[in-house]
XYZ file of C-alpha atoms in Angstrom:
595
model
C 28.091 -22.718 20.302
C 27.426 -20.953 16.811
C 23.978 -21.266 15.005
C 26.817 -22.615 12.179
C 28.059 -25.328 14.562
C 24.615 -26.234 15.768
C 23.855 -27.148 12.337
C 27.836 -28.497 11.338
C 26.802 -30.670 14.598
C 23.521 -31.943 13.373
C 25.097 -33.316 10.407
C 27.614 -34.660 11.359
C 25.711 -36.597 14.032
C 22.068 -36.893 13.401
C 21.580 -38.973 16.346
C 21.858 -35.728 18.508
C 17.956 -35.397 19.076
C 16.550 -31.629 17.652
C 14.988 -31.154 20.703
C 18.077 -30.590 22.902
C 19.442 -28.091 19.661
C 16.569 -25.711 20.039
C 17.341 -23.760 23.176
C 21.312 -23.042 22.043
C 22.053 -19.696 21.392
C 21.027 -18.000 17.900
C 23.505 -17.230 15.494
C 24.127 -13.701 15.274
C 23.797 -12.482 11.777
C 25.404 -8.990 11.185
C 22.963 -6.369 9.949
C 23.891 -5.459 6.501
C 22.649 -3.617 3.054
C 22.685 -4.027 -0.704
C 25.872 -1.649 -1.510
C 23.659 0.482 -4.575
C 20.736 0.376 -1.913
C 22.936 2.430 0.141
C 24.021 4.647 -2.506
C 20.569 4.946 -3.792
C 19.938 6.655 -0.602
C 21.399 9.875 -1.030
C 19.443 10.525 -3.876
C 16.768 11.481 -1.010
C 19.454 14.279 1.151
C 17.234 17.010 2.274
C 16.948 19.361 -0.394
C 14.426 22.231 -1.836
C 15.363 22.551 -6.100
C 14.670 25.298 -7.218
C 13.418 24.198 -11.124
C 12.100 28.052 -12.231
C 12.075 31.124 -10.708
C 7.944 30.131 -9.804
C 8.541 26.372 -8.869
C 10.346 24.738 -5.940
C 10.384 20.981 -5.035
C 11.478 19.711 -1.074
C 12.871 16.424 -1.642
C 13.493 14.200 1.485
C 11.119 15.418 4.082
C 8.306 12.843 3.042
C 8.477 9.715 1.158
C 6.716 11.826 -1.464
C 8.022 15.512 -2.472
C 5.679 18.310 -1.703
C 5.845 20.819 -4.954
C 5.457 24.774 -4.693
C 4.256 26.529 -7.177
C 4.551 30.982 -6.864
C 1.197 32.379 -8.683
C 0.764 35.579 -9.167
C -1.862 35.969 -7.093
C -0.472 33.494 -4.509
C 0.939 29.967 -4.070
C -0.267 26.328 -5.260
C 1.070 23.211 -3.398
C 0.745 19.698 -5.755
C 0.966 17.351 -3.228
C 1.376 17.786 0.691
C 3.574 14.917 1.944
C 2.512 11.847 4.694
C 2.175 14.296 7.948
C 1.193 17.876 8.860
C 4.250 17.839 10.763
C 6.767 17.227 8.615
C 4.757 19.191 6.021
C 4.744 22.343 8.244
C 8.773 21.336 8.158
C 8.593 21.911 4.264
C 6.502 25.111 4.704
C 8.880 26.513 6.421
C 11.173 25.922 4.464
C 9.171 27.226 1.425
C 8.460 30.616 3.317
C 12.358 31.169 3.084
C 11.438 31.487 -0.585
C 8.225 33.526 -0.838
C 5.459 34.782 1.667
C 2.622 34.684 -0.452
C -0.396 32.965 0.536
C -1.318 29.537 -0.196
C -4.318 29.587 -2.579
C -4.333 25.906 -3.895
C -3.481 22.517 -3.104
C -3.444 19.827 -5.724
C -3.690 16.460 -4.689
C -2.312 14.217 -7.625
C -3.816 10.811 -6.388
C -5.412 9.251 -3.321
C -2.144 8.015 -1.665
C -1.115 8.888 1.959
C 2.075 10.096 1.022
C 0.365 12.685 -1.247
C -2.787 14.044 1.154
C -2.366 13.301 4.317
C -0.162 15.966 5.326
C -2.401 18.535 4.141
C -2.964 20.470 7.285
C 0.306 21.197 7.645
C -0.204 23.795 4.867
C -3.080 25.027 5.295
C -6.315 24.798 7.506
C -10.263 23.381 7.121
C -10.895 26.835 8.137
C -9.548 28.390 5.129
C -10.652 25.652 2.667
C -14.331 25.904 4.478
C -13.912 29.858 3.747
C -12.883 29.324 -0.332
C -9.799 31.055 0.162
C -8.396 27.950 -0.658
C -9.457 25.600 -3.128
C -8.279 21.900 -2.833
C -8.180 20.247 -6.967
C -8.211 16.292 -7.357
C -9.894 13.810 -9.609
C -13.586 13.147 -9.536
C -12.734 9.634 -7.826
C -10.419 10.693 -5.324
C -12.739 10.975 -2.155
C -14.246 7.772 -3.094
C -10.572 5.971 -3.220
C -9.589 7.813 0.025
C -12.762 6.281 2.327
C -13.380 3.053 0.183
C -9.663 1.978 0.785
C -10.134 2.505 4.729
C -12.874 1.327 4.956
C -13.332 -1.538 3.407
C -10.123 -3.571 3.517
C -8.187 -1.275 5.535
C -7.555 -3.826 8.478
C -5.373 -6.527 6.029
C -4.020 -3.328 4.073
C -2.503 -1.530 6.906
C -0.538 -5.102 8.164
C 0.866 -5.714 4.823
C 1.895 -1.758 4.571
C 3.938 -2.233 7.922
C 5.826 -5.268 6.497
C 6.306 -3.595 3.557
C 7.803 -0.060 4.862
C 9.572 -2.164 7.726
C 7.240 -0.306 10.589
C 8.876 -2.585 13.039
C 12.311 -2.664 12.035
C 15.347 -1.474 14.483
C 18.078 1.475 14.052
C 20.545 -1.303 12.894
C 17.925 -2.483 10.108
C 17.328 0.625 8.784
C 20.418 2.386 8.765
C 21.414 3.935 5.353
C 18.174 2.330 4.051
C 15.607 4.244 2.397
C 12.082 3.955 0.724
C 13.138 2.900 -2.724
C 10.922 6.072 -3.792
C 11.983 8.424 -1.058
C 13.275 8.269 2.450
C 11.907 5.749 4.446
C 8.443 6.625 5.439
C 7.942 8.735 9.138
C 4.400 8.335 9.714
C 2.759 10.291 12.054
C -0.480 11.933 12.316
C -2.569 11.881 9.635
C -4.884 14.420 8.301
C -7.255 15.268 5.267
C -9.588 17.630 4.060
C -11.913 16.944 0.909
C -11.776 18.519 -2.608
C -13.643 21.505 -3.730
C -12.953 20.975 -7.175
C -12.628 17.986 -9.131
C -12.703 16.982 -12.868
C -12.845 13.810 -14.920
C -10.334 13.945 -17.927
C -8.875 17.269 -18.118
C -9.134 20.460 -16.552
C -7.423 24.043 -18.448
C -7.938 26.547 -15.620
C -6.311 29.456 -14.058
C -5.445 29.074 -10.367
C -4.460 31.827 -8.498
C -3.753 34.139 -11.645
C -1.594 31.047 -13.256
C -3.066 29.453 -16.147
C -2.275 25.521 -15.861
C -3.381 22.496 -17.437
C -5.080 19.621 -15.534
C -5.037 16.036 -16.825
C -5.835 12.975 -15.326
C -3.162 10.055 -16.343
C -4.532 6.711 -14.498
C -0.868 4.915 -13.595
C 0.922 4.187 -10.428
C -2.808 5.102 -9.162
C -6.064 4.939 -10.490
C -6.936 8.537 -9.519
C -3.779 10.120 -10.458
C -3.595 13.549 -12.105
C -0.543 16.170 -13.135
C -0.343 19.586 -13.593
C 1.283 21.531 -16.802
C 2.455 25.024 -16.568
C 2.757 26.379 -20.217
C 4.079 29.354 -19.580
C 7.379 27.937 -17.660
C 7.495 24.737 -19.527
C 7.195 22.803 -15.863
C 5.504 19.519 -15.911
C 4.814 18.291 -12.786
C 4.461 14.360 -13.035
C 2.814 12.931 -9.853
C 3.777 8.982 -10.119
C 3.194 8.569 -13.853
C 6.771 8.896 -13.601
C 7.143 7.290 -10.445
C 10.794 8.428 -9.442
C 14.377 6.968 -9.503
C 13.031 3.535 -9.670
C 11.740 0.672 -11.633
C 7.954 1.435 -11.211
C 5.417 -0.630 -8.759
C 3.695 -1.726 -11.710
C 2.534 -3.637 -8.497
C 2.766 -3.369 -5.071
C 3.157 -6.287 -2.316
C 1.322 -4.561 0.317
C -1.741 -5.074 -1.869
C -3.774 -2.758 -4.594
C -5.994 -3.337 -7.183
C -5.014 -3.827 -10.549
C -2.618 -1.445 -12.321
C -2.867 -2.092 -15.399
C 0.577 -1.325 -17.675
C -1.523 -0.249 -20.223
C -2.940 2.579 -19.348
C 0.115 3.522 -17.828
C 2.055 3.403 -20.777
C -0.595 5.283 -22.560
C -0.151 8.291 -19.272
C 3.281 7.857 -20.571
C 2.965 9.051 -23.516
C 0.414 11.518 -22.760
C 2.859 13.148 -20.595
C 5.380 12.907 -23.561
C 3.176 15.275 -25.604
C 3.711 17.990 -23.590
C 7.163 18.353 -24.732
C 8.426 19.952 -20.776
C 10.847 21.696 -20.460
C 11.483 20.645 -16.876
C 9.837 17.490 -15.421
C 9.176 17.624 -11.194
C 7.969 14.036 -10.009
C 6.561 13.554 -6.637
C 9.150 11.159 -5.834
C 13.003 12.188 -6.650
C 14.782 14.932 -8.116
C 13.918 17.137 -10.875
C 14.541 16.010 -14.068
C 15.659 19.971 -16.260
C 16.312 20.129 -20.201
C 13.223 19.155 -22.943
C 15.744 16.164 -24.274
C 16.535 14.330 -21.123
C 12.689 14.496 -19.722
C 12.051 12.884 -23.012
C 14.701 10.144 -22.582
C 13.422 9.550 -18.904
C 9.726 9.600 -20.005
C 10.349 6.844 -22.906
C 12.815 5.053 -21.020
C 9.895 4.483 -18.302
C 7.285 3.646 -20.822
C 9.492 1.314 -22.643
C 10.754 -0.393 -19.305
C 6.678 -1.063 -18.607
C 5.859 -1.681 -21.849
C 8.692 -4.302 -22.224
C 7.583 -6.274 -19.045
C 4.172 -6.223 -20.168
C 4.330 -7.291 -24.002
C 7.035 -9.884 -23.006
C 4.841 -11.397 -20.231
C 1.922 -11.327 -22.643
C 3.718 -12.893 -25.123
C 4.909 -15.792 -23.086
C 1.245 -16.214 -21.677
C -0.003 -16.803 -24.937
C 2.337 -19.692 -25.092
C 1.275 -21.319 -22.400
C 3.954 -20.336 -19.294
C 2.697 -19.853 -16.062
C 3.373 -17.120 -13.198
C 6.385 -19.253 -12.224
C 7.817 -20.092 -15.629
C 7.136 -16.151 -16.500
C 9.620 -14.993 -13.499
C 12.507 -16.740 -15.146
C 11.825 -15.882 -18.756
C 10.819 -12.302 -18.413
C 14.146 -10.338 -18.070
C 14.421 -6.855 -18.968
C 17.523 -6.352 -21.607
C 21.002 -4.304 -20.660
C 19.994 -1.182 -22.269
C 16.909 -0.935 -19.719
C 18.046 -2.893 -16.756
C 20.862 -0.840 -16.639
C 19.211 2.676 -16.708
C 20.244 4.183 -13.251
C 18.190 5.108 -11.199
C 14.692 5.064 -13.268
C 14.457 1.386 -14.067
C 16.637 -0.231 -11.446
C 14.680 -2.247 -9.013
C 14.829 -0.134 -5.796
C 10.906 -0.528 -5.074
C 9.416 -2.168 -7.939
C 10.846 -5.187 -9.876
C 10.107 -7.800 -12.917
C 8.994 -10.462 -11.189
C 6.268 -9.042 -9.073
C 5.007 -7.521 -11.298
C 4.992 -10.573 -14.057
C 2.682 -11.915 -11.945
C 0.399 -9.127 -11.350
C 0.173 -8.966 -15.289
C -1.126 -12.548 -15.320
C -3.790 -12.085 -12.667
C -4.875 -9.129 -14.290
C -5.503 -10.665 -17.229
C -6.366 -14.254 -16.254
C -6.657 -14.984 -12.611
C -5.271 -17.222 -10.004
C -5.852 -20.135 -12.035
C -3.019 -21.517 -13.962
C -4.884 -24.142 -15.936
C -3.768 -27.049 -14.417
C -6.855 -28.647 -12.449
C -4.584 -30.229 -9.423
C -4.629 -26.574 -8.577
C -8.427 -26.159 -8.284
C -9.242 -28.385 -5.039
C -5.980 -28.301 -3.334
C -4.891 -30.312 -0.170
C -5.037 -27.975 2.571
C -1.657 -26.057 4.065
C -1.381 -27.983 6.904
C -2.642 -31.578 5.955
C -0.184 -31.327 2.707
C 2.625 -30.169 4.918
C 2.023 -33.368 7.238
C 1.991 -35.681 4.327
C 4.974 -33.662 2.656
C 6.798 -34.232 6.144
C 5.392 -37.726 6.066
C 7.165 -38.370 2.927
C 10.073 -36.417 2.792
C 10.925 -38.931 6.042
C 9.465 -37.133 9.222
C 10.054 -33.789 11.063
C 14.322 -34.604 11.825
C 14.481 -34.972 8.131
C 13.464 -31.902 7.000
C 15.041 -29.893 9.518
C 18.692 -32.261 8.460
C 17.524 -31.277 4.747
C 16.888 -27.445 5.895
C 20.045 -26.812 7.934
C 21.748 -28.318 5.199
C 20.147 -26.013 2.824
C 21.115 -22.871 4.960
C 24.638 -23.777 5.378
C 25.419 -24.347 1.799
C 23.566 -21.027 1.082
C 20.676 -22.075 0.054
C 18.437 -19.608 1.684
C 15.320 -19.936 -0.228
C 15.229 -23.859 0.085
C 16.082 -23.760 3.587
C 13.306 -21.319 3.981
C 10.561 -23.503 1.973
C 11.631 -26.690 3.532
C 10.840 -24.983 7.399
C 8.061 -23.859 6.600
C 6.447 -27.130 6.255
C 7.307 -28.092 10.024
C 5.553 -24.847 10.724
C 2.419 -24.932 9.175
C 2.142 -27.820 11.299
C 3.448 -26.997 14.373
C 3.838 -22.622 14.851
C 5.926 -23.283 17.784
C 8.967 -25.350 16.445
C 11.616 -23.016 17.607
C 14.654 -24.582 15.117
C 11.931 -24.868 12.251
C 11.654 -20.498 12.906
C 15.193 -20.591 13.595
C 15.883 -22.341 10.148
C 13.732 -19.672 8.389
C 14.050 -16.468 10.215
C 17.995 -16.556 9.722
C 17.408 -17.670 6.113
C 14.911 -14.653 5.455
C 17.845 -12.393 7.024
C 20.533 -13.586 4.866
C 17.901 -12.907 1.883
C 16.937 -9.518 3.098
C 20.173 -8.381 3.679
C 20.955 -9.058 0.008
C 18.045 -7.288 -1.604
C 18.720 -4.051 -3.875
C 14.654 -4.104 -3.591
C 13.281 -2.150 -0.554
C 9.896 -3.619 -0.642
C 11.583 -7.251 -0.657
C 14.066 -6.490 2.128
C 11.608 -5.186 4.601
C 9.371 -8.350 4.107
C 12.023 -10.898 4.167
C 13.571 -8.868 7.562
C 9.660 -7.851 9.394
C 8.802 -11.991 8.347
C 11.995 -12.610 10.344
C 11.250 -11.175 13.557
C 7.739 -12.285 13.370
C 9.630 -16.333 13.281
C 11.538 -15.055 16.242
C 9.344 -13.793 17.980
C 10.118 -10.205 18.235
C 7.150 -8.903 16.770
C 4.785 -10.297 19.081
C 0.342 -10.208 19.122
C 0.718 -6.757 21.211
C 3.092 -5.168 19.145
C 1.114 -6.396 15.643
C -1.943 -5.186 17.199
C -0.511 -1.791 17.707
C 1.468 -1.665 14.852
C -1.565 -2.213 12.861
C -3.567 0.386 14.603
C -1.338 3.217 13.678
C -1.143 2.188 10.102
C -4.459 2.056 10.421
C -4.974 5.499 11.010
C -3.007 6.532 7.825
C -5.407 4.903 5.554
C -8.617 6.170 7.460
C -7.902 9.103 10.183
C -10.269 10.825 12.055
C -10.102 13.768 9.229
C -11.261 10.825 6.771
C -13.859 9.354 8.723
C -15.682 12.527 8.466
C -15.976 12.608 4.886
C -17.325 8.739 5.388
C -20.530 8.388 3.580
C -23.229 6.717 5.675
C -23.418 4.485 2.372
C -19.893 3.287 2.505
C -20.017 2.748 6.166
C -23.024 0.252 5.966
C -21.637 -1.074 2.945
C -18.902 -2.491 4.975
C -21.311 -4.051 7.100
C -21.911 -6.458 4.489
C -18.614 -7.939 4.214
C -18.809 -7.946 8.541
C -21.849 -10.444 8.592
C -20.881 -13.728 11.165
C -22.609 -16.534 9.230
C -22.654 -18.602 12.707
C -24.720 -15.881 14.496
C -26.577 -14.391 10.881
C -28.042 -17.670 9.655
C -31.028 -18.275 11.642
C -31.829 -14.445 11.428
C -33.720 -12.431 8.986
C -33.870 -8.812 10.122
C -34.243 -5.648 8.359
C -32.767 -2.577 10.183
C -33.847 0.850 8.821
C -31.408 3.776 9.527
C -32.846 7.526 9.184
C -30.635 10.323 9.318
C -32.709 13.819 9.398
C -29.778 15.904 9.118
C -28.558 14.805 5.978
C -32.030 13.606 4.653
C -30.867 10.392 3.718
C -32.190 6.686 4.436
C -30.986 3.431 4.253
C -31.612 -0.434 5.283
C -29.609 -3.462 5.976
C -31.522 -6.683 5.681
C -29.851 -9.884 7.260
C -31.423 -12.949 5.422
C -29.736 -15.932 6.545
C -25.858 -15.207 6.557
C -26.349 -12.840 3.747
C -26.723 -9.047 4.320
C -27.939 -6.778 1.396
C -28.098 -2.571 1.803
C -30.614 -1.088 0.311
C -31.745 2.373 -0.530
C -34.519 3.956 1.363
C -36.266 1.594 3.866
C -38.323 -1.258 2.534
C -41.964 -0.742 3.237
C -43.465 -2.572 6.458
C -39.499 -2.342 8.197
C -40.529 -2.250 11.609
C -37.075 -1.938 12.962
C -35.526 1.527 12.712
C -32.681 4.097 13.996
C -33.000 7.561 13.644
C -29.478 8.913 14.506
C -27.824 12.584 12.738
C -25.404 11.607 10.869
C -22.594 13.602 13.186
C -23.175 10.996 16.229
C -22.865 8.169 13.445
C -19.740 9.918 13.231
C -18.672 9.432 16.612
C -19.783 5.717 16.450
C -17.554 5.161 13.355
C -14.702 6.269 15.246
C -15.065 4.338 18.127
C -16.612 7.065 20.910
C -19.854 6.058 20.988
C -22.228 3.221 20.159
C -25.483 2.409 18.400
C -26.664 0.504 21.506
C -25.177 3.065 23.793
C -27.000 5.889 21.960
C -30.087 3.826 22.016
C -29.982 3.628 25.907
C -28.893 7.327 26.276
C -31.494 8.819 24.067
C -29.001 9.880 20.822
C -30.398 7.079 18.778
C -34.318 7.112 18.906
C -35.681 3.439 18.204
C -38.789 1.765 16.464
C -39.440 -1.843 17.674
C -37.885 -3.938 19.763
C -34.774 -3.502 21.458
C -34.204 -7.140 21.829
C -34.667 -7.134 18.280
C -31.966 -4.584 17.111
C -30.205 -6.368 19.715
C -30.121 -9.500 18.091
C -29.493 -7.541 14.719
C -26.222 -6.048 15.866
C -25.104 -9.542 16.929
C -24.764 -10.743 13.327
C -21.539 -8.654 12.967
C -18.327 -9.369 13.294
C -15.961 -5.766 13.885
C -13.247 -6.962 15.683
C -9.799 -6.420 14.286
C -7.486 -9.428 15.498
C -3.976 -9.375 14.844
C -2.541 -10.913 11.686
C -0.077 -13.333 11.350
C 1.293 -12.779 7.802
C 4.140 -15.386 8.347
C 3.785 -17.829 11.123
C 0.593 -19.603 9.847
């Protein structure tokens, strides 16, 4: 019997008891895409342009385009794609052109897409050397190891829902990553600036005098590069591609705010190029159309924001803004650089509101909320018990009503996780939605939440899935530019307040080869670092930094080195002991959906 007749059955006789419905075979919905989706795609073939006889950009390799750039004296890469292998796949591809040798990489923001391929070009050797010189902005390195660091666990699950990590052949075919292809992963690598800058930066690299400017946008960080003597611009993600820009992105960032990016906008406008190279899409060739697609962008952002402000400051709220804030024909309709392949109004409506006012809506039945669960019992309660809802939900999902369907399930699962039809109910309605979406970032949500309801993305395959992702935002390459500050400033957001608040400990850490000391005191469930070590500490480690290394990795421990002689310790073991035990580093895996 068909998941359609299951439900047909249930309606038309709701004395047949749920129970006996859940074990019937699924319905079998057809894998499917969004018909411009699929189009959009070939936007991303495998290609090198050449834009002047000097600059070359390999589309389709990487989610992000690495760019070269012939010097006289040599070759500058902007940008170096998401792996050293398929990186070493452009380079090849770029030796076909010229054989000079690489003298400069320019990262244009802190992105994996944009760094972490960097070894395929060149090595630490030659950067270590200074016959290559690595340019990024002055924050760069501290948005690279603060991002793994610190919330890099939560960030790398909600980056594999929202590139579709998990997703089958059938899923992903003719799909592609609304900026680029879809993403390849693989290994990831990094190694550190040599020169940086804060605002702007005129400079001659490898015999080619270029202009440096840093445009905060699609990333805090973010920096492009002028040539004056071709006319090239080369745009990073102020112009973020064939797309409607992530003015904000659902696997999670801080805030971008649409102001300064408008502002980048237009600072990229002044340059009057004569040939615009994005790190995400084709070229864009002719003064006059790099113009249109410049102020198209910054009117498209500009738009959502001044309408959404506008509307705040009459009183709508984030859910009331999604249905008012519309972009009009003339810039909803400007294929491919505002249609919403990977960014779209309403998500990023709401971002504009939290960015300017918070989670709070202003109506106080929002500031002690019932619970998820105990509301969803009531709201079952109410609505007439669990058969209801599911009679309500079916009935949603065969009229076509995905999205109700899909709310109305998911109160029988915040109260029970296992109610197979509940899943059922939602997973199919999540595919139907998916399998609609012109939005990349959308689909692969609504089709990685579905597998997680059936079951198909299981606590293994999370856990691994968020190790690898893992590694992109903080690989072993990253870890060693870690500074011992930003590692023990995680530590503060590790503390276990059931083991930490009958404790007050200070720990002093000394590291002789890179002169530097620091202390974490544990009062009570709170943890503070400090600078130096407080006088009268009588707990200490004295550990080189390059075994801390090995410890932040995972090869070695502080315990272990303190048995083994690595770590040399003042005052009691016990103590430290007991010290170490307020922490909580364990990385469980995370249920986005079911929960």
């Amino acid at each position: 019997m068909s998941a359609l007749n299951r439900f047909s059955g249930l309606l038309l006789a709701a004395t047949l008891p749920l129970t006996a419905l859940a074990d019937l075979p699924p319905e079998t919905i057809q894998p499917s895409i969004n018909a411009e989706l699929a189009e959009h795609t070939k936007v991303f073939n495998k290609e090198i342009y050449k834009v002047t006889d000097n600059v070359y950009s390999a589309v389709g390799w990487s989610i992000a385009n690495s760019v070269m750039v012939i010097a006289p004296e040599g070759l500058i890469i902007f940008d170096t794609g998401e792996s050293p292998e398929e990186s070493a796949k452009v380079f090849a591809e770029f030796r076909k052109i010229s054989d000079k040798p690489v003298k400069a990489i320019v990262y244009s923001h802190f992105h994996p897409d944009h760094i972490n391929g960097v070894k395929g070009f060149v090595s630490e050797e030659q950067v270590k050397s200074g016959e290559v010189q690595i340019y990024a902005h002055e924050t760069l390195l501290d948005n690279v190891v603060t991002q793994g660091a610190l919330v890099g666990p939560i960030l790398a699950m909600r980056s594999a829902y929202t590139f579709g990590a998990a997703l089958n052949a059938a899923d992903r075919k003719d799909m592609n990553g609304g900026i680029g292809p879809i993403a390849v992963g693989g290994q990831s690598t990094f190694i550190a600036p040599t020169i940086t800058f804060k605002d702007k930066l005129d400079t001659t690299i490898a015999g080619l005098p270029v202009q440096l400017r840093w445009a905060p946008s699609e990333a805090p960080d973010e920096i492009v590069m002028y040539i004056p003597s071709s006319g090239v611009l080369l745009s990073a993600e102020v112009d973020q591609g064939p797309t409607l820009p992530n003015i904000h992105t659902l696997r999670g960032a801080k805030f971008r705010d649409p102001v300064a990016w408008v502002n980048s906008l237009d600072l990229l406008r002044d340059f009057h190029a004569q040939y615009m190279v994005p790190s995400h899409g084709r070229p864009v060739s002719g003064a006059e159309k790099v113009e249109e697609v410049l102020r198209m962008t910054r009117d498209g952002i500009a738009y959502i924001h001044d309408q959404t402000v506008r509307w705040m400051n009459k009183g709508l709220t984030p859910d009331e803004l999604v249905e008012k804030v519309q972009l009009p024909p003339h810039l909803a309709g400007y294929t491919p650089y505002l249609r919403e392949y990977y960014g779209t109004v309403k998500h990023s409506v709401r971002q504009i509101y939290e960015g300017y006012l918070g989670w709070f809506k202003g109506d106080p039945v929002d500031l002690n909320p019932i619970p998820p669960v105990e509301k969803a019992t009531r709201m079952v309660a109410l609505m007439g018990g669990h058969d209801n809802v599911l009679l309500a939900a079916g009935d949603a999902y065969l009229k076509g009503d995905y999205q109700w369907a899909a709310e109305l399930a998911t109160y029988v699962i915040r109260i029970d996780h296992e109610d197979k039809l509940a899943r059922d109910i939602k997973a199919r309605s999540f595919r139907k939605l998916g399998y609609a979406q012109m939005n990349i970032n959308w689909r692969n949500w609504y089709l990685m939440s579905a597998m997680e309801l059936e079951g198909t993305l299981g606590e293994e395959q999370l856990a691994e899935m968020a190790k690898r992702l893992r590694g992109t935002f903080l690989s072993p390459d990253m870890l060693k530019n870690l500074p011992v500050k930003v590692f023990l400033q995680n530590w503060v957001t590790r503390v276990d307040p059931d083991k930490a608040n009958d404790v007050s400990l200070t720990l002093g850490f000394v590291f002789p080869d890179i002169n530097e000391q620091w202390a974490l005191e544990v009062r009570r469930g709170v943890v503070q670092l400090h600078p130096g070590i407080p006088e009268g500490t009588a707990l200490k480690l004295t550990l080189d930094k390059t075994y801390l290394d090995t410890v932040i990795s995972g090869q070695n421990s502080l315990l272990k080195g303190a048995v083994l002689g690595d770590v040399k310790v003042d005052g009691n073991l016990l103590d430290i002991k007991t010290f170490l035990g307020c922490f909580d580093f364990s990385d469980s895996p995370i249920n986005l959906t079911v929960r």
